[in-house]
PDB file of C-alpha atoms in Angstrom:
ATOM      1  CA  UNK Z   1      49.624 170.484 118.510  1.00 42.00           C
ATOM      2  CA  UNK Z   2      50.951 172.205 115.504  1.00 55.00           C
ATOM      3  CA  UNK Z   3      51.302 171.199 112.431  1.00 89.00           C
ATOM      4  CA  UNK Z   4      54.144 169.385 111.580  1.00 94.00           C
ATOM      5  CA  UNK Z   5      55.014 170.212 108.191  1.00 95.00           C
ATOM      6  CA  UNK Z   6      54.373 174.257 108.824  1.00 94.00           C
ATOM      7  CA  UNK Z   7      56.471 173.235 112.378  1.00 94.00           C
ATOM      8  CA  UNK Z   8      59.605 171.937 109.946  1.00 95.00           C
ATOM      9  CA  UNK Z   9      59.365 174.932 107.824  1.00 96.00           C
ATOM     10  CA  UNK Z  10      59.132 177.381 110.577  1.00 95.00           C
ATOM     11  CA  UNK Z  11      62.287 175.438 112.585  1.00 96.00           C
ATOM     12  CA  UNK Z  12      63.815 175.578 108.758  1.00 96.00           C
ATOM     13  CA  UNK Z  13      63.819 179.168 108.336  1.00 95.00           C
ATOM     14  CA  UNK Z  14      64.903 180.118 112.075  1.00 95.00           C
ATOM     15  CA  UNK Z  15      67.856 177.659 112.318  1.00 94.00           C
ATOM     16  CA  UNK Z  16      68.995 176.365 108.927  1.00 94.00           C
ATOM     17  CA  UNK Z  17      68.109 179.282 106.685  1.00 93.00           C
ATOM     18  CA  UNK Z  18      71.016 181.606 108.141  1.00 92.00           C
ATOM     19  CA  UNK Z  19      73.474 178.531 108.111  1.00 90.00           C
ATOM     20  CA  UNK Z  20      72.663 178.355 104.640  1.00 92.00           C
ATOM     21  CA  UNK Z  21      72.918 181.825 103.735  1.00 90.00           C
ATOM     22  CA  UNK Z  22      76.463 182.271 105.766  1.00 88.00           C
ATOM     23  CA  UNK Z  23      77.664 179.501 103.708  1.00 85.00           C
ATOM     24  CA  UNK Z  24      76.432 180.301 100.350  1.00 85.00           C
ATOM     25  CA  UNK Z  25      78.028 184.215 101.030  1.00 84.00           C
ATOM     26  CA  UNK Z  26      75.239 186.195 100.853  1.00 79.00           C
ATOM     27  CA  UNK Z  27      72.553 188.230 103.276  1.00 69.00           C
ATOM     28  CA  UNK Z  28      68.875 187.847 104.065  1.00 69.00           C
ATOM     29  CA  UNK Z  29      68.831 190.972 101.704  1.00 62.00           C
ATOM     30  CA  UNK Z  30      70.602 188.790  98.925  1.00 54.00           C
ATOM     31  CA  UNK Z  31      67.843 186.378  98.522  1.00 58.00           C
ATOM     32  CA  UNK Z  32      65.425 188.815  98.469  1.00 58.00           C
ATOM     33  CA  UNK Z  33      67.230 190.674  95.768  1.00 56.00           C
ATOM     34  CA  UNK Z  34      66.847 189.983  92.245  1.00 53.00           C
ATOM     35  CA  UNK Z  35      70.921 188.831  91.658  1.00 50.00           C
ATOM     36  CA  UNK Z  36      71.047 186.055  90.137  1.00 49.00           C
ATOM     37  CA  UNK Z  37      72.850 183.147  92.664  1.00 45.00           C
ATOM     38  CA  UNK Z  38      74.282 180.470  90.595  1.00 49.00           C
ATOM     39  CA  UNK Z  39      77.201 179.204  90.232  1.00 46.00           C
ATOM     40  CA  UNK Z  40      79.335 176.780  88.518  1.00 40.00           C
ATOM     41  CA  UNK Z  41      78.328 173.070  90.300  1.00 42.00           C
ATOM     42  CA  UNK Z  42      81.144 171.533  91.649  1.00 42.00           C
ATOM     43  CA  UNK Z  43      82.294 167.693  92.103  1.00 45.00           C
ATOM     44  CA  UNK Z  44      80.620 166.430  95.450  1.00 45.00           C
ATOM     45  CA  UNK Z  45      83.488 164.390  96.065  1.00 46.00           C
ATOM     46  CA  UNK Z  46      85.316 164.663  99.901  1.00 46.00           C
ATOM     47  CA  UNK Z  47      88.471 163.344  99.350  1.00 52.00           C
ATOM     48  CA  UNK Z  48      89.891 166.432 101.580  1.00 58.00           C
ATOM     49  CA  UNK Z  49      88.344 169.289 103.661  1.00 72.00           C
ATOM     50  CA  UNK Z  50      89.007 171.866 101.210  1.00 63.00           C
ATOM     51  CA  UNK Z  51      86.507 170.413  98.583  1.00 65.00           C
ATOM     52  CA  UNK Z  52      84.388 169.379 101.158  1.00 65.00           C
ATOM     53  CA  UNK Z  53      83.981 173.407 102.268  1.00 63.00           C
ATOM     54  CA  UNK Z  54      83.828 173.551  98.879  1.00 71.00           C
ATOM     55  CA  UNK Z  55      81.094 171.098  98.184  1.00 70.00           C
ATOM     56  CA  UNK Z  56      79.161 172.605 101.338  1.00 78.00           C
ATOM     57  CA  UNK Z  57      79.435 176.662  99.258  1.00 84.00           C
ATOM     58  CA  UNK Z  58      77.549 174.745  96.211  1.00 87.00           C
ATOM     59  CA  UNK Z  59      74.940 173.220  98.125  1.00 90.00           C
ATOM     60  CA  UNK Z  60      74.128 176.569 100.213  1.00 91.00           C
ATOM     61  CA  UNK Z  61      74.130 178.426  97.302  1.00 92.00           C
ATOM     62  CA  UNK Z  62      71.614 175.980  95.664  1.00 93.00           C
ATOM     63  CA  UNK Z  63      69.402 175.771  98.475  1.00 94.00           C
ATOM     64  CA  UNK Z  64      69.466 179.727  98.674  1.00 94.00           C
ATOM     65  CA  UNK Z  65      68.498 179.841  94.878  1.00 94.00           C
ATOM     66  CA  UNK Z  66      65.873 176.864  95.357  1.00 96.00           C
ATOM     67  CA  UNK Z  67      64.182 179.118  98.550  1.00 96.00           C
ATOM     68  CA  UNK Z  68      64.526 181.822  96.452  1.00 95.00           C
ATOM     69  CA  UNK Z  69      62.453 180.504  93.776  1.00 96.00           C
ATOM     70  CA  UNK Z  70      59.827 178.948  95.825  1.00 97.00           C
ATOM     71  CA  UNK Z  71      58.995 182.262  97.367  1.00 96.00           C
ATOM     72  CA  UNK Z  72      59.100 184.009  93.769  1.00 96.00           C
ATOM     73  CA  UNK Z  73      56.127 181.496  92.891  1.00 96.00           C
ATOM     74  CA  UNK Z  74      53.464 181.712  96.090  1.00 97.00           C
ATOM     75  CA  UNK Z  75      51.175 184.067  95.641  1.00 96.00           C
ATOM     76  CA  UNK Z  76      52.056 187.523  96.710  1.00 95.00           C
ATOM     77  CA  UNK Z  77      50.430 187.434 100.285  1.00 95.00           C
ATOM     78  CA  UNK Z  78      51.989 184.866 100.996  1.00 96.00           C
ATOM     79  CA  UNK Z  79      55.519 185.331  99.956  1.00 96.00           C
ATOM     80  CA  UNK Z  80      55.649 188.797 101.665  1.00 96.00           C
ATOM     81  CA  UNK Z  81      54.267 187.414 105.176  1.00 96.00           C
ATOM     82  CA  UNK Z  82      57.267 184.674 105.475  1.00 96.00           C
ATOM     83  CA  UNK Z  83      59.476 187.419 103.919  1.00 95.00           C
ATOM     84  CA  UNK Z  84      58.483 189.977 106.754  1.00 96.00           C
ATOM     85  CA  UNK Z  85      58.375 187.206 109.282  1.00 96.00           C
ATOM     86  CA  UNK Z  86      61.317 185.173 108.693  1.00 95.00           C
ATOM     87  CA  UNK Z  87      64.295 187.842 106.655  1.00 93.00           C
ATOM     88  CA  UNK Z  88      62.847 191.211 108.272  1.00 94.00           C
ATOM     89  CA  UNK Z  89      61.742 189.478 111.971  1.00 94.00           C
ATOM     90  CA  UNK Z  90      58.905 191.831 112.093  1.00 95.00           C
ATOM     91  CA  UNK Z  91      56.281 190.896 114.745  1.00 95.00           C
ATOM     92  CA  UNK Z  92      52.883 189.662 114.003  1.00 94.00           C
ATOM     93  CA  UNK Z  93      50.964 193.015 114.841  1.00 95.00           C
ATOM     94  CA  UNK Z  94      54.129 195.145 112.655  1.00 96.00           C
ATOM     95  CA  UNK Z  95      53.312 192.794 109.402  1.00 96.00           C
ATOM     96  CA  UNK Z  96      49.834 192.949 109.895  1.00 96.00           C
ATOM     97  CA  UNK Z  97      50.162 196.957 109.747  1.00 95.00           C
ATOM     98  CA  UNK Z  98      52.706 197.018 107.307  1.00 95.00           C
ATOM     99  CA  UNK Z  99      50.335 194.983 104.346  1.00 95.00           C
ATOM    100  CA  UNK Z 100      46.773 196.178 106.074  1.00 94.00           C
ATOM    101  CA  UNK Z 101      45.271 192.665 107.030  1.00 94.00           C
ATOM    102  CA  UNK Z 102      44.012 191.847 110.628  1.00 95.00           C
ATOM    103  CA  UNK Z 103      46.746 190.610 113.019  1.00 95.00           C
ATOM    104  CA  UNK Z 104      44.168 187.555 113.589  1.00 95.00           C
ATOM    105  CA  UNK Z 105      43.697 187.008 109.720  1.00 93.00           C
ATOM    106  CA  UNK Z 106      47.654 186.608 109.425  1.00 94.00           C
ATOM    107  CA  UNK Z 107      48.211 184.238 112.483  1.00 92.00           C
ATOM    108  CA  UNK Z 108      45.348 182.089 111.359  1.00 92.00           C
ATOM    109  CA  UNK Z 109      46.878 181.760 107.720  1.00 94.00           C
ATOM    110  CA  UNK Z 110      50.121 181.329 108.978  1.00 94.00           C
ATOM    111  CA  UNK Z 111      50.374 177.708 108.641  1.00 95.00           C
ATOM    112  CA  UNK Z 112      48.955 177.433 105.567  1.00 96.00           C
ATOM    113  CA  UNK Z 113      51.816 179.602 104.138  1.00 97.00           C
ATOM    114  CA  UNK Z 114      54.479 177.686 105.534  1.00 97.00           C
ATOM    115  CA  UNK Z 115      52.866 174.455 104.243  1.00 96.00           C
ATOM    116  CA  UNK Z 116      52.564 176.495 100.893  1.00 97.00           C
ATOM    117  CA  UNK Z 117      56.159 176.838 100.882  1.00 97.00           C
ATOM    118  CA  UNK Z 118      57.105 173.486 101.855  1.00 97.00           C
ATOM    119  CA  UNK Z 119      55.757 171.861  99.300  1.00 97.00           C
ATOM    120  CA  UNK Z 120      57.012 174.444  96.320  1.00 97.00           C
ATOM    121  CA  UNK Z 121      60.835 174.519  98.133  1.00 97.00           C
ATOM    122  CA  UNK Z 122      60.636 170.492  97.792  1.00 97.00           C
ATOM    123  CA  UNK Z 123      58.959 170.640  93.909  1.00 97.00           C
ATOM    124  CA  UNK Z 124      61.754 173.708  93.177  1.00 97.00           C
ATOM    125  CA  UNK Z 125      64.953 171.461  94.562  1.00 96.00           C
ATOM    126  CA  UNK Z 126      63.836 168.865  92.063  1.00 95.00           C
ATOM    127  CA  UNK Z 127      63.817 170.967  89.139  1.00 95.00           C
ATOM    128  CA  UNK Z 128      66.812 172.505  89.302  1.00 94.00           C
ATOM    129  CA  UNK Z 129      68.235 169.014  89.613  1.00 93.00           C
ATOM    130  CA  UNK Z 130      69.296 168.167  92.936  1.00 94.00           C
ATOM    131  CA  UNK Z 131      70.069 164.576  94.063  1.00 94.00           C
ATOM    132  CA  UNK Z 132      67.289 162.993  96.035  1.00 93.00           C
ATOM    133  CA  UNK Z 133      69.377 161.942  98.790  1.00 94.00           C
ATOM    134  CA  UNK Z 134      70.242 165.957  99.189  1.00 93.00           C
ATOM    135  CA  UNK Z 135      66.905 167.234  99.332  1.00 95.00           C
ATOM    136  CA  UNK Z 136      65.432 169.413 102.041  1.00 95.00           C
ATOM    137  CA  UNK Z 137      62.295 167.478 102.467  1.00 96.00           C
ATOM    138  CA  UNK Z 138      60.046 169.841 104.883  1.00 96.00           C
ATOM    139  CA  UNK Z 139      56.750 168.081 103.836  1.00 92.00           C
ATOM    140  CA  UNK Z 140      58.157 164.712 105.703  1.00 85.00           C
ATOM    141  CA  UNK Z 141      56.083 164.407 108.971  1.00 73.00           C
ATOM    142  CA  UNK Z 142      59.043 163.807 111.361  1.00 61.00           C
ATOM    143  CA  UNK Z 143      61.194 166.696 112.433  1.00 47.00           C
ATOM    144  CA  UNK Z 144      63.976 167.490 109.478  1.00 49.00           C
ATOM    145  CA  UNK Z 145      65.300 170.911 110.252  1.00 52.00           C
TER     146      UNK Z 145
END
């Protein structure tokens, strides 16, 4: 069996990455840029479905800039094998051509880097001050994404 935490990061990238992404207004090209993707924070409150859509936009657009981050801070390897994997959807034996490793060397690392991630997404959603109850919490051992 696979890992579980690299297992919620991998199901995190493939399903709620591009929700996140439509929502926040930007392309897989976006986060990879270097734009800047704050914006002003707005009330959580749902009194209607307008600020609800609304509340939804801020919380994309901070879990875009909190992924964002995360990659910026693993080491270079690493960020560029999720980046190739997961925002270019290069195949294993492409990527391993593309940087000049073995295809085996990647696949075998593979988990590592997602657990990697994991753990800096969680430590960057923290720092940049979301609520507890709103954090993405891949490193949890039961399925989250």
């Amino acid at each position: 069996m696979k890992d579980q935490v690299a297992n919620n990061t991998r199901k995190f990238f493939k399903n709620k990455v591009p929700e996140l992404l439509m929502y926040a207004g930007c392309s897989e090209n976006g986060l990879l840029s270097g734009h800047d993707l704050s914006a002003p924070k707005v009330s959580g409150s749902k009194k209607n479905s307008a600020e609800s859509l609304i509340f939804r936009v801020d919380m994309s657009l901070q879990y875009v800039q909190a992924i964002k981050l995360a990659l910026n801070t693993m080491p270079p390897l690493y960020k560029q094998v999720i980046e190739l994997t997961y925002f270019k959807h290069l195949k294993m034996f492409q990527i391993a051509k593309q940087i000049g490793y073995a295809e085996r060397t990647i696949a075998n690392s593979k988990n590592k880097m997602l657990k990697e991630f994991a753990i800096r997404f969680f430590a960057v959603q923290a720092r940049l001050g979301i609520e507890d109850k709103d954090i993405i919490d891949l490193t949890k051992t039961k399925e989250v994404a």
